[in-house]
Coordinates of C-alpha atoms in Angstrom, one line a residue:
Y1481 CA 10.9 68.6 141.7
C1482 CA 10.6 71.0 144.7
C1483 CA 9.3 74.4 145.6
I1484 CA 10.1 76.7 148.6
C1485 CA 7.0 77.4 150.5
T1486 CA 8.0 79.3 153.7
V1487 CA 11.0 80.7 155.4
Q1488 CA 10.8 81.3 159.1
S1489 CA 13.2 82.9 161.6
Q1490 CA 13.0 82.6 165.3
R1491 CA 15.1 84.4 167.8
Q1492 CA 16.2 82.4 170.9
L1493 CA 17.8 84.1 173.9
G1494 CA 19.9 82.6 176.7
V1495 CA 23.3 81.8 177.9
A1496 CA 24.7 78.3 178.6
I1497 CA 27.9 77.8 180.7
G1498 CA 29.6 74.4 180.6
N1499 CA 33.2 73.1 180.7
G1500 CA 34.5 76.6 181.3
N1501 CA 33.1 77.9 178.0
I1502 CA 30.4 80.5 177.4
G1503 CA 27.8 79.5 174.9
G1504 CA 25.7 82.4 173.5
G1505 CA 22.2 82.2 172.4
G1506 CA 21.5 82.2 168.7
D1507 CA 19.0 82.3 165.8
V1508 CA 17.1 79.4 164.4
V1509 CA 16.2 79.7 160.7
R1510 CA 13.7 77.3 159.2
R1511 CA 13.2 76.6 155.5
E1512 CA 10.4 74.4 154.2
H1513 CA 9.9 73.0 150.8
Y1514 CA 8.1 70.0 149.2
E1515 CA 9.5 67.2 147.1
Y1516 CA 7.3 65.7 144.5
N1517 CA 7.6 62.1 143.2
A1518 CA 5.9 60.3 140.4
P1519 CA 3.2 57.8 141.5
G1520 CA 4.7 54.4 142.3
A1521 CA 8.3 55.7 142.1
Q1522 CA 9.0 54.6 145.6
R1523 CA 7.8 51.1 144.9
H1524 CA 9.8 50.8 141.7
R1525 CA 13.0 52.3 143.1
R1526 CA 15.9 50.0 142.1
R1527 CA 17.3 47.8 144.8
G1528 CA 20.7 46.3 144.9
G1529 CA 21.1 43.2 142.7
P1530 CA 22.1 39.8 144.2
F1531 CA 25.5 40.0 142.5
D1532 CA 26.4 43.5 143.7
G1533 CA 28.7 42.2 146.5
I1534 CA 31.0 40.1 144.3
I1535 CA 33.3 42.8 143.1
P1536 CA 33.7 44.6 146.4
G1537 CA 34.2 41.3 148.1
V1538 CA 37.0 40.3 145.7
I1539 CA 38.7 43.7 146.2
L1540 CA 38.4 43.5 150.0
T1541 CA 39.8 39.9 150.0
I1542 CA 42.8 40.8 147.9
A1543 CA 43.5 43.9 150.0
S1544 CA 43.3 41.8 153.2
S1545 CA 45.7 39.2 151.8
T1546 CA 48.1 42.0 150.7
L1547 CA 48.0 43.5 154.2
Q1548 CA 48.8 40.1 155.8
W1549 CA 51.8 39.7 153.4
W1550 CA 53.1 43.2 154.1
N1551 CA 52.6 42.7 157.8
E1552 CA 54.7 39.5 157.9
G1553 CA 57.5 41.2 156.1
R1554 CA 57.4 44.3 158.3
A1555 CA 57.4 42.1 161.5
V1556 CA 60.5 40.2 160.3
R1557 CA 62.4 43.3 159.3
L1558 CA 61.6 45.1 162.5
A1559 CA 62.5 42.0 164.6
K1560 CA 65.9 41.7 162.8
M1561 CA 66.6 45.4 163.4
L1562 CA 65.8 45.2 167.1
G1563 CA 67.9 42.0 167.4
D1564 CA 70.9 43.7 165.8
A1565 CA 70.3 46.7 168.0
K1566 CA 70.6 44.6 171.1
K1567 CA 74.1 43.4 169.9
Q1568 CA 75.3 46.8 168.8
V1569 CA 74.1 49.3 171.4
V1570 CA 76.8 51.1 173.4
E1571 CA 76.1 52.2 176.9
L1572 CA 77.2 55.8 177.7
D1573 CA 78.2 57.2 181.0
S1574 CA 76.0 60.3 181.6
T1575 CA 78.8 61.9 183.7
A1576 CA 81.6 61.3 181.2
P1577 CA 82.4 63.7 178.3
V1578 CA 81.3 62.9 174.8
N1579 CA 83.6 60.3 173.2
P1580 CA 84.2 60.7 169.4
E1581 CA 84.9 57.0 169.1
N1582 CA 81.1 56.4 169.4
D1583 CA 80.2 58.4 166.3
G1584 CA 77.9 56.5 164.0
K1585 CA 77.0 54.0 166.7
L1586 CA 73.7 53.2 168.4
V1587 CA 74.1 54.6 172.0
H1588 CA 72.0 54.4 175.1
V1589 CA 72.2 57.2 177.7
T1590 CA 70.3 58.2 180.8
G1591 CA 70.4 61.5 182.6
D1592 CA 68.7 64.8 183.2
I1593 CA 67.8 67.3 180.4
M1594 CA 69.0 70.8 180.7
T1595 CA 68.4 74.0 178.8
K1596 CA 70.1 77.4 179.2
G1597 CA 67.8 79.6 177.0
G1598 CA 64.4 78.1 177.9
V1599 CA 61.5 78.6 175.4
V1600 CA 59.8 81.8 174.2
D1601 CA 56.5 82.1 172.4
P1602 CA 57.4 84.1 169.4
V1603 CA 53.8 85.4 168.9
H1604 CA 53.0 86.6 172.4
G1605 CA 56.4 86.8 174.0
L1606 CA 55.7 84.4 176.9
Y1607 CA 59.1 83.2 178.3
R1608 CA 59.6 80.0 180.4
P1609 CA 63.2 79.7 181.4
D1610 CA 63.0 76.1 182.6
A1611 CA 60.5 74.6 180.1
L1612 CA 61.5 72.4 177.2
Q1613 CA 58.3 73.0 175.2
L1614 CA 55.3 75.3 175.2
V1615 CA 52.0 74.1 173.8
R1616 CA 49.8 77.1 172.8
S1617 CA 46.1 76.8 172.3
T1618 CA 44.5 79.7 170.4
E1619 CA 40.7 79.9 170.1
A1620 CA 38.2 82.5 168.7
Y1621 CA 34.7 83.3 169.8
Q1622 CA 32.6 82.9 166.6
W1623 CA 29.2 82.2 165.2
K1624 CA 28.6 78.5 164.2
E1625 CA 26.0 76.9 162.1
Q1626 CA 24.2 73.6 162.8
R1627 CA 22.0 72.1 160.1
S1628 CA 19.3 69.5 160.6
E1629 CA 16.7 68.1 158.2
T1630 CA 13.3 66.5 158.8
K1631 CA 11.2 64.8 156.1
T1632 CA 7.4 64.2 156.5
R1633 CA 5.5 62.1 154.0
V1634 CA 2.3 64.1 153.2
S1635 CA 0.9 61.9 150.5
E1636 CA 2.1 59.3 148.0
T1637 CA 3.5 61.9 145.7
K1638 CA 4.5 64.7 148.1
T1639 CA 7.1 64.9 150.9
K1640 CA 7.5 67.9 153.2
V1641 CA 11.1 68.8 153.9
E1642 CA 12.0 71.1 156.8
V1643 CA 15.6 72.3 157.0
K1644 CA 16.6 73.9 160.3
F1645 CA 19.7 76.1 160.6
R1646 CA 20.7 76.9 164.2
Y1647 CA 23.2 79.7 164.8
Y1648 CA 25.0 79.9 168.1
K1649 CA 28.2 81.3 169.5
G1650 CA 31.1 79.4 171.0
W1651 CA 34.9 79.0 171.2
T1652 CA 36.6 77.1 168.4
K1653 CA 40.1 76.3 167.3
K1654 CA 39.3 76.7 163.6
S1655 CA 38.2 79.7 161.7
V1656 CA 34.5 79.6 160.7
E1657 CA 33.7 81.4 157.4
S1658 CA 30.4 83.1 158.0
N1659 CA 29.9 83.9 154.3
R1660 CA 29.2 80.2 153.8
F1661 CA 26.2 80.3 156.2
E1662 CA 22.7 79.8 154.9
S1663 CA 21.8 83.1 156.7
S1664 CA 24.9 85.3 157.1
T1665 CA 22.9 88.4 158.1
G1666 CA 23.6 89.1 161.8
H1667 CA 26.1 86.2 162.0
F1668 CA 29.3 87.8 160.8
N1669 CA 32.6 86.4 162.0
P1670 CA 35.5 88.8 161.7
Y1671 CA 38.9 87.3 160.6
P1672 CA 40.7 86.1 163.8
K1673 CA 43.4 88.4 165.0
Y1674 CA 45.8 85.4 165.5
Q1675 CA 46.2 82.0 163.9
L1676 CA 43.9 79.5 165.6
G1677 CA 44.8 76.0 166.7
I1678 CA 47.4 74.1 168.7
D1679 CA 51.0 75.1 168.2
K1680 CA 54.2 73.7 169.8
I1681 CA 57.3 75.7 170.5
T1682 CA 60.3 73.6 171.4
V1683 CA 63.8 74.5 172.7
N1684 CA 66.7 74.0 170.4
D1685 CA 69.5 73.9 173.0
A1686 CA 68.4 70.9 175.1
R1687 CA 71.3 68.7 176.3
I1688 CA 71.7 65.5 178.3
S1689 CA 73.9 65.5 181.4
N1690 CA 77.1 64.5 179.5
G1691 CA 76.7 67.3 177.0
L1692 CA 75.0 65.5 174.0
R1693 CA 72.5 67.8 172.2
I1694 CA 68.9 66.6 172.1
P1695 CA 67.0 67.7 168.9
P1696 CA 63.4 69.0 169.1
D1697 CA 62.1 65.7 167.6
L1698 CA 63.3 63.8 170.7
V1699 CA 62.1 66.5 173.1
D1700 CA 58.6 66.2 171.5
Q1701 CA 58.4 62.6 172.8
I1702 CA 58.0 63.8 176.4
G1703 CA 54.4 64.7 175.7
N1704 CA 52.9 63.2 178.8
Q1705 CA 54.6 65.6 181.2
D1706 CA 52.6 68.7 180.3
I1707 CA 51.8 71.2 183.1
T1708 CA 49.2 73.9 182.8
I1709 CA 50.7 77.4 183.3
F1710 CA 48.8 79.2 186.0
T1711 CA 48.4 82.9 186.4
T1712 CA 49.0 84.4 189.8
S1713 CA 46.5 83.0 192.2
K1714 CA 44.6 86.2 193.0
Y1715 CA 45.6 89.2 190.8
P1716 CA 47.9 89.9 187.9
R1717 CA 51.0 91.6 189.3
L1718 CA 53.8 93.9 187.9
R1719 CA 57.4 93.1 187.9
E1720 CA 59.2 94.1 191.1
S1721 CA 60.6 97.1 189.2
H1722 CA 56.9 98.1 188.5
D1723 CA 57.6 98.1 184.8
P1724 CA 54.2 98.6 183.2
S1725 CA 55.2 96.9 180.0
S1726 CA 54.7 93.3 181.3
V1727 CA 52.4 91.2 183.5
A1728 CA 53.7 88.2 185.4
I1729 CA 51.6 85.0 184.9
G1730 CA 53.3 82.7 187.4
R1731 CA 56.4 80.6 187.9
G1732 CA 58.7 83.4 187.0
G1733 CA 57.7 83.9 183.4
D1734 CA 56.6 87.4 182.3
L1735 CA 54.1 88.2 179.5
P1736 CA 54.7 91.4 177.6
Y1737 CA 51.9 93.9 177.9
I1738 CA 49.6 94.0 174.8
D1739 CA 46.9 96.6 174.3
G1740 CA 43.5 95.1 174.4
A1741 CA 44.6 92.0 176.4
V1742 CA 43.3 90.9 179.7
I1743 CA 44.0 87.9 182.0
S1744 CA 41.3 85.7 183.6
S1745 CA 41.1 82.1 184.8
N1746 CA 44.7 81.3 183.6
T1747 CA 43.9 82.5 180.1
L1748 CA 44.9 85.5 178.0
Y1749 CA 42.0 87.2 176.3
F1750 CA 42.1 89.7 173.4
S1751 CA 39.0 91.8 172.9
E1752 CA 38.2 95.0 171.0
N1753 CA 35.5 95.8 173.5
K1754 CA 37.1 96.4 176.9
I1755 CA 34.9 97.8 179.7
S1756 CA 36.6 100.7 181.6
S1757 CA 35.2 99.5 185.0
D1758 CA 37.2 96.3 184.6
V1759 CA 40.4 98.1 185.6
L1760 CA 42.3 97.0 188.7
T1761 CA 44.6 99.6 190.4
L1762 CA 47.7 98.4 192.1
G1763 CA 49.8 100.1 194.8
D1764 CA 53.6 100.1 195.1
D1765 CA 53.4 96.8 197.0
G1766 CA 51.5 95.2 194.1
R1767 CA 48.3 95.0 196.2
P1768 CA 44.9 96.4 194.9
V1769 CA 43.7 99.7 196.3
S1770 CA 40.6 101.7 195.9
Q1771 CA 41.9 105.3 195.9
L1772 CA 42.6 105.9 192.2
N1773 CA 43.9 109.4 192.6
K1774 CA 46.7 108.3 194.9
I1775 CA 48.2 105.7 192.5
P1776 CA 50.4 106.6 189.4
S1777 CA 48.5 105.7 186.2
N1778 CA 51.3 103.4 185.0
N1779 CA 50.4 100.9 187.8
R1780 CA 47.0 100.1 186.3
I1781 CA 46.4 96.7 184.7
D1782 CA 43.3 95.6 182.8
V1783 CA 41.7 92.4 184.3
T1784 CA 38.3 90.8 183.7
R1785 CA 35.7 89.2 185.8
S1786 CA 36.3 85.6 187.0
I1787 CA 34.1 84.4 184.1
P1788 CA 34.5 86.8 181.2
M1789 CA 31.6 87.5 178.9
P1790 CA 33.1 87.2 175.4
E1791 CA 31.9 88.8 172.2
V1792 CA 32.2 87.5 168.6
G1793 CA 35.7 88.2 167.4
D1794 CA 37.4 87.8 170.8
V1795 CA 40.5 85.5 171.0
R1796 CA 41.7 83.6 174.0
V1797 CA 45.1 81.9 174.4
S1798 CA 46.3 79.4 177.0
W1799 CA 49.5 77.5 177.4
K1800 CA 50.9 74.2 178.7
E1801 CA 54.5 73.7 179.3
I1802 CA 56.6 70.5 178.9
A1803 CA 59.0 70.5 181.8
A1804 CA 62.1 68.3 182.2
P1805 CA 61.1 65.0 183.9
S1806 CA 62.3 65.1 187.5
D1807 CA 63.6 61.5 187.3
G1808 CA 65.5 62.1 184.1
V1809 CA 65.1 60.4 180.7
S1810 CA 66.4 57.4 178.8
I1811 CA 67.5 57.8 175.1
L1812 CA 68.3 55.4 172.3
A1813 CA 69.7 57.1 169.2
Q1814 CA 72.8 57.4 167.1
Q1815 CA 75.7 59.7 168.2
Q1816 CA 76.9 62.1 165.6
G1817 CA 79.5 64.4 167.0
D1818 CA 77.9 66.1 170.0
K1819 CA 74.3 65.5 169.0
L1820 CA 71.9 62.6 168.7
V1821 CA 70.3 61.6 165.4
P1822 CA 68.1 58.6 164.3
W1823 CA 70.0 55.3 164.1
A1824 CA 69.2 53.6 160.8
H1825 CA 69.6 49.8 160.3
S1826 CA 71.7 49.2 157.3
D1827 CA 69.8 46.0 156.1
T1828 CA 66.1 46.9 156.8
G1829 CA 66.0 50.7 156.6
H1830 CA 64.1 50.9 159.9
N1831 CA 65.5 53.3 162.5
I1832 CA 65.5 53.9 166.3
F1833 CA 65.1 57.4 167.7
R1834 CA 63.5 56.9 171.2
L1835 CA 63.2 59.0 174.4
I1836 CA 61.1 58.0 177.4
P1837 CA 60.8 59.7 180.8
G1838 CA 62.6 57.9 183.6
K1839 CA 65.9 56.0 183.7
F1840 CA 65.7 52.5 182.1
S1841 CA 68.3 50.2 180.7
A1842 CA 68.8 49.7 176.9
R1843 CA 67.6 46.1 177.3
L1844 CA 64.2 47.2 178.8
M1845 CA 63.8 49.9 176.1
L1846 CA 64.4 47.4 173.3
E1847 CA 62.2 44.8 175.0
E1848 CA 59.4 47.4 175.0
L1849 CA 59.8 47.9 171.3
I1850 CA 59.9 44.2 170.6
G1851 CA 56.7 43.8 172.6
K1852 CA 55.0 46.6 170.6
N1853 CA 56.0 44.9 167.4
K1854 CA 54.5 41.6 168.4
V1855 CA 51.2 43.3 169.5
I1856 CA 51.0 45.3 166.2
T1857 CA 51.7 42.1 164.2
K1858 CA 48.9 40.2 166.0
F1859 CA 46.4 43.0 165.5
L1860 CA 47.2 43.2 161.8
R1861 CA 46.9 39.5 161.4
I1862 CA 43.5 39.5 163.0
G1863 CA 42.5 42.5 160.8
G1864 CA 43.6 40.8 157.7
W1865 CA 41.6 37.7 158.6
M1866 CA 38.5 39.7 159.4
G1867 CA 38.8 41.5 156.1
S1868 CA 39.1 38.2 154.2
F1869 CA 36.0 36.9 156.1
I1870 CA 33.9 39.9 155.3
G1871 CA 35.1 39.9 151.7
M1872 CA 34.2 36.2 151.2
N1873 CA 30.8 36.9 152.8
L1874 CA 30.2 39.6 150.2
V1875 CA 31.3 37.3 147.4
L1876 CA 28.9 34.6 148.6
S1877 CA 26.0 36.9 149.4
C1878 CA 24.5 36.2 146.0
I1879 CA 23.4 32.7 147.3
P1880 CA 21.1 33.9 150.1
A1881 CA 19.8 36.7 147.8
L1882 CA 18.9 34.1 145.1
A1883 CA 17.4 31.8 147.6
K1884 CA 15.1 34.5 148.9
I1885 CA 13.4 34.9 145.5
V1886 CA 12.1 31.4 145.5
P1887 CA 8.2 31.7 145.2
F1888 CA 5.4 30.5 147.5
G1889 CA 7.2 31.7 150.7
I1890 CA 9.8 29.0 150.4
G1891 CA 12.5 31.7 149.9
N1892 CA 11.8 33.2 153.3
L1893 CA 12.8 29.9 154.8
L1894 CA 15.7 29.1 152.6
A1895 CA 17.4 32.6 152.9
P1896 CA 18.4 32.3 156.6
L1897 CA 19.7 28.7 156.1
A1898 CA 21.7 29.9 153.1
Q1899 CA 23.1 32.8 155.1
I1900 CA 24.3 30.4 157.8
A1901 CA 25.9 28.1 155.2
T1902 CA 27.6 30.8 153.3
S1903 CA 29.0 32.4 156.6
T1904 CA 30.4 29.0 157.6
I1905 CA 32.0 28.6 154.1
A1906 CA 33.4 32.2 154.3
L1907 CA 34.8 31.5 157.7
S1908 CA 36.6 28.3 156.4
I1909 CA 37.9 30.0 153.3
A1910 CA 39.1 33.1 155.2
T1911 CA 40.9 31.0 157.8
G1912 CA 42.5 28.8 155.1
L1913 CA 43.5 31.7 152.9
S1914 CA 45.0 33.7 155.8
A1915 CA 47.0 30.6 156.9
A1916 CA 48.2 30.1 153.3
V1917 CA 49.3 33.7 152.9
I1918 CA 51.1 33.7 156.2
A1919 CA 52.8 30.4 155.3
V1920 CA 54.0 31.6 151.9
A1921 CA 55.1 34.9 153.5
W1922 CA 57.1 32.9 156.1
L1923 CA 58.8 31.0 153.2
R1924 CA 59.7 34.3 151.7
F1925 CA 60.8 36.2 154.9
R1926 CA 61.6 33.4 157.3
P1927 CA 62.7 30.4 155.1
L1928 CA 64.6 28.5 157.8
L1929 CA 61.8 28.7 160.4
A1930 CA 59.1 28.0 157.8
T1931 CA 61.0 24.9 156.6
S1932 CA 61.4 23.6 160.1
L1933 CA 57.7 24.1 160.9
A1934 CA 56.7 22.4 157.7
F1935 CA 58.9 19.4 158.5
V1936 CA 57.5 19.2 162.1
S1937 CA 53.9 19.6 160.8
G1938 CA 54.5 17.0 158.0
A1939 CA 55.9 14.6 160.5
G1940 CA 52.8 15.0 162.8
F1941 CA 50.4 14.4 159.9
F1942 CA 52.2 11.6 158.0
G1943 CA 54.4 10.1 160.7
P1944 CA 51.7 7.6 162.0
F1945 CA 50.9 6.6 158.4
F1946 CA 54.5 5.7 157.6
Y1947 CA 55.0 4.1 161.0
A1948 CA 52.0 1.8 160.4
R1949 CA 53.2 0.8 157.0
W1950 CA 56.6 0.1 158.5
K1951 CA 55.1 -2.2 161.2
R1952 CA 53.1 -4.1 158.5
S1953 CA 56.1 -4.7 156.2
P1954 CA 57.4 -8.3 156.3
V1955 CA 60.6 -9.0 158.1
V1956 CA 63.2 -10.7 155.9

């Protein structure tokens, strides 16, 4: 079938800087082999038959109709839940103490979020006293592999295949296993020192102005208020007490000192290969000085250049914090003692557990949910109709395929006409099928409305006919 002919390795040097990342040069490993095919095998390769689209088309049409049926039921149940919520919601005074009489009820409250303990990163010790959530991004500088393949037909029976493996270095939020590389020699990735990825740390003592506790699930809904945590504008600095065990990184939060860690460009770097010349000496006033022998050794902090040159295995960590919105928040949830929990509708099983930045009335918040429900319903209806149309096109695709095999060149003329005809038929069937499914679903989920619409529609269709017959009937 194939044989390996050559293996080539080419060293490429260079550094690319873009989007704040450092991309290292890498190796390119090429492997070539030839694929052999029997004479005429390409010409006799089996093509799809004219009836291959029938079964997938039927499956897609049934799935689309099922989606439309489920969508109508979902829309009705959610509309009923939101309608009942409008009638049952209780407005709370954000300045009044918690009232036990509202336990188990859907409540609406607006106010400011407060926290006493703040949030602490349990891995690195970063403490933000006024933040509600920390979003930590951890990346490692690792080797990566990129594979590309090129096929060149040499003869009727032989094809040259060139597979190229490019190895380059870059920052990534996922651990890359170098033992899976095509060429792992010289491209070893050590196991990351810390778990990579995006992690969220949320406060567990957040409260609204009137004392109701806000669980982390609600705090997590303030996701659009993130603020990048900046290090000090010029140099890292010690605490005012000159405690060498911590480095302040701005806005009053201190980062405990970790051996092998440096700060640069608002990011914490961990490296096993620090350069001794990258040491900044601070005086008693926290300002850098050049006379090393006049400054106590415990006032020395490791820093890097403005753009650090990473090595494979280095780890960098950056944070964003979610601060309490300055204009307060609005909450819809169920009161249970002194905390807020999801409000579950007894008939439909749907629940409401909603927080948005800003102060808005319960009516506006519920209208927003109603509007979202209508938009989702319309999109799913369109998606179901499109699925039915594509499915019916697949079912009827056998007709153009059969028309194309008509001899003497006639098939080439008939196939496009047959395609237009079958697409028109599929459009009509999909529209009628979607309307029928939605109509039956309305009879199931909205019987009164469906009956009224059927009566009005029947009167529009058959009213003139009965009126004409009544006019022609003889008067006794």
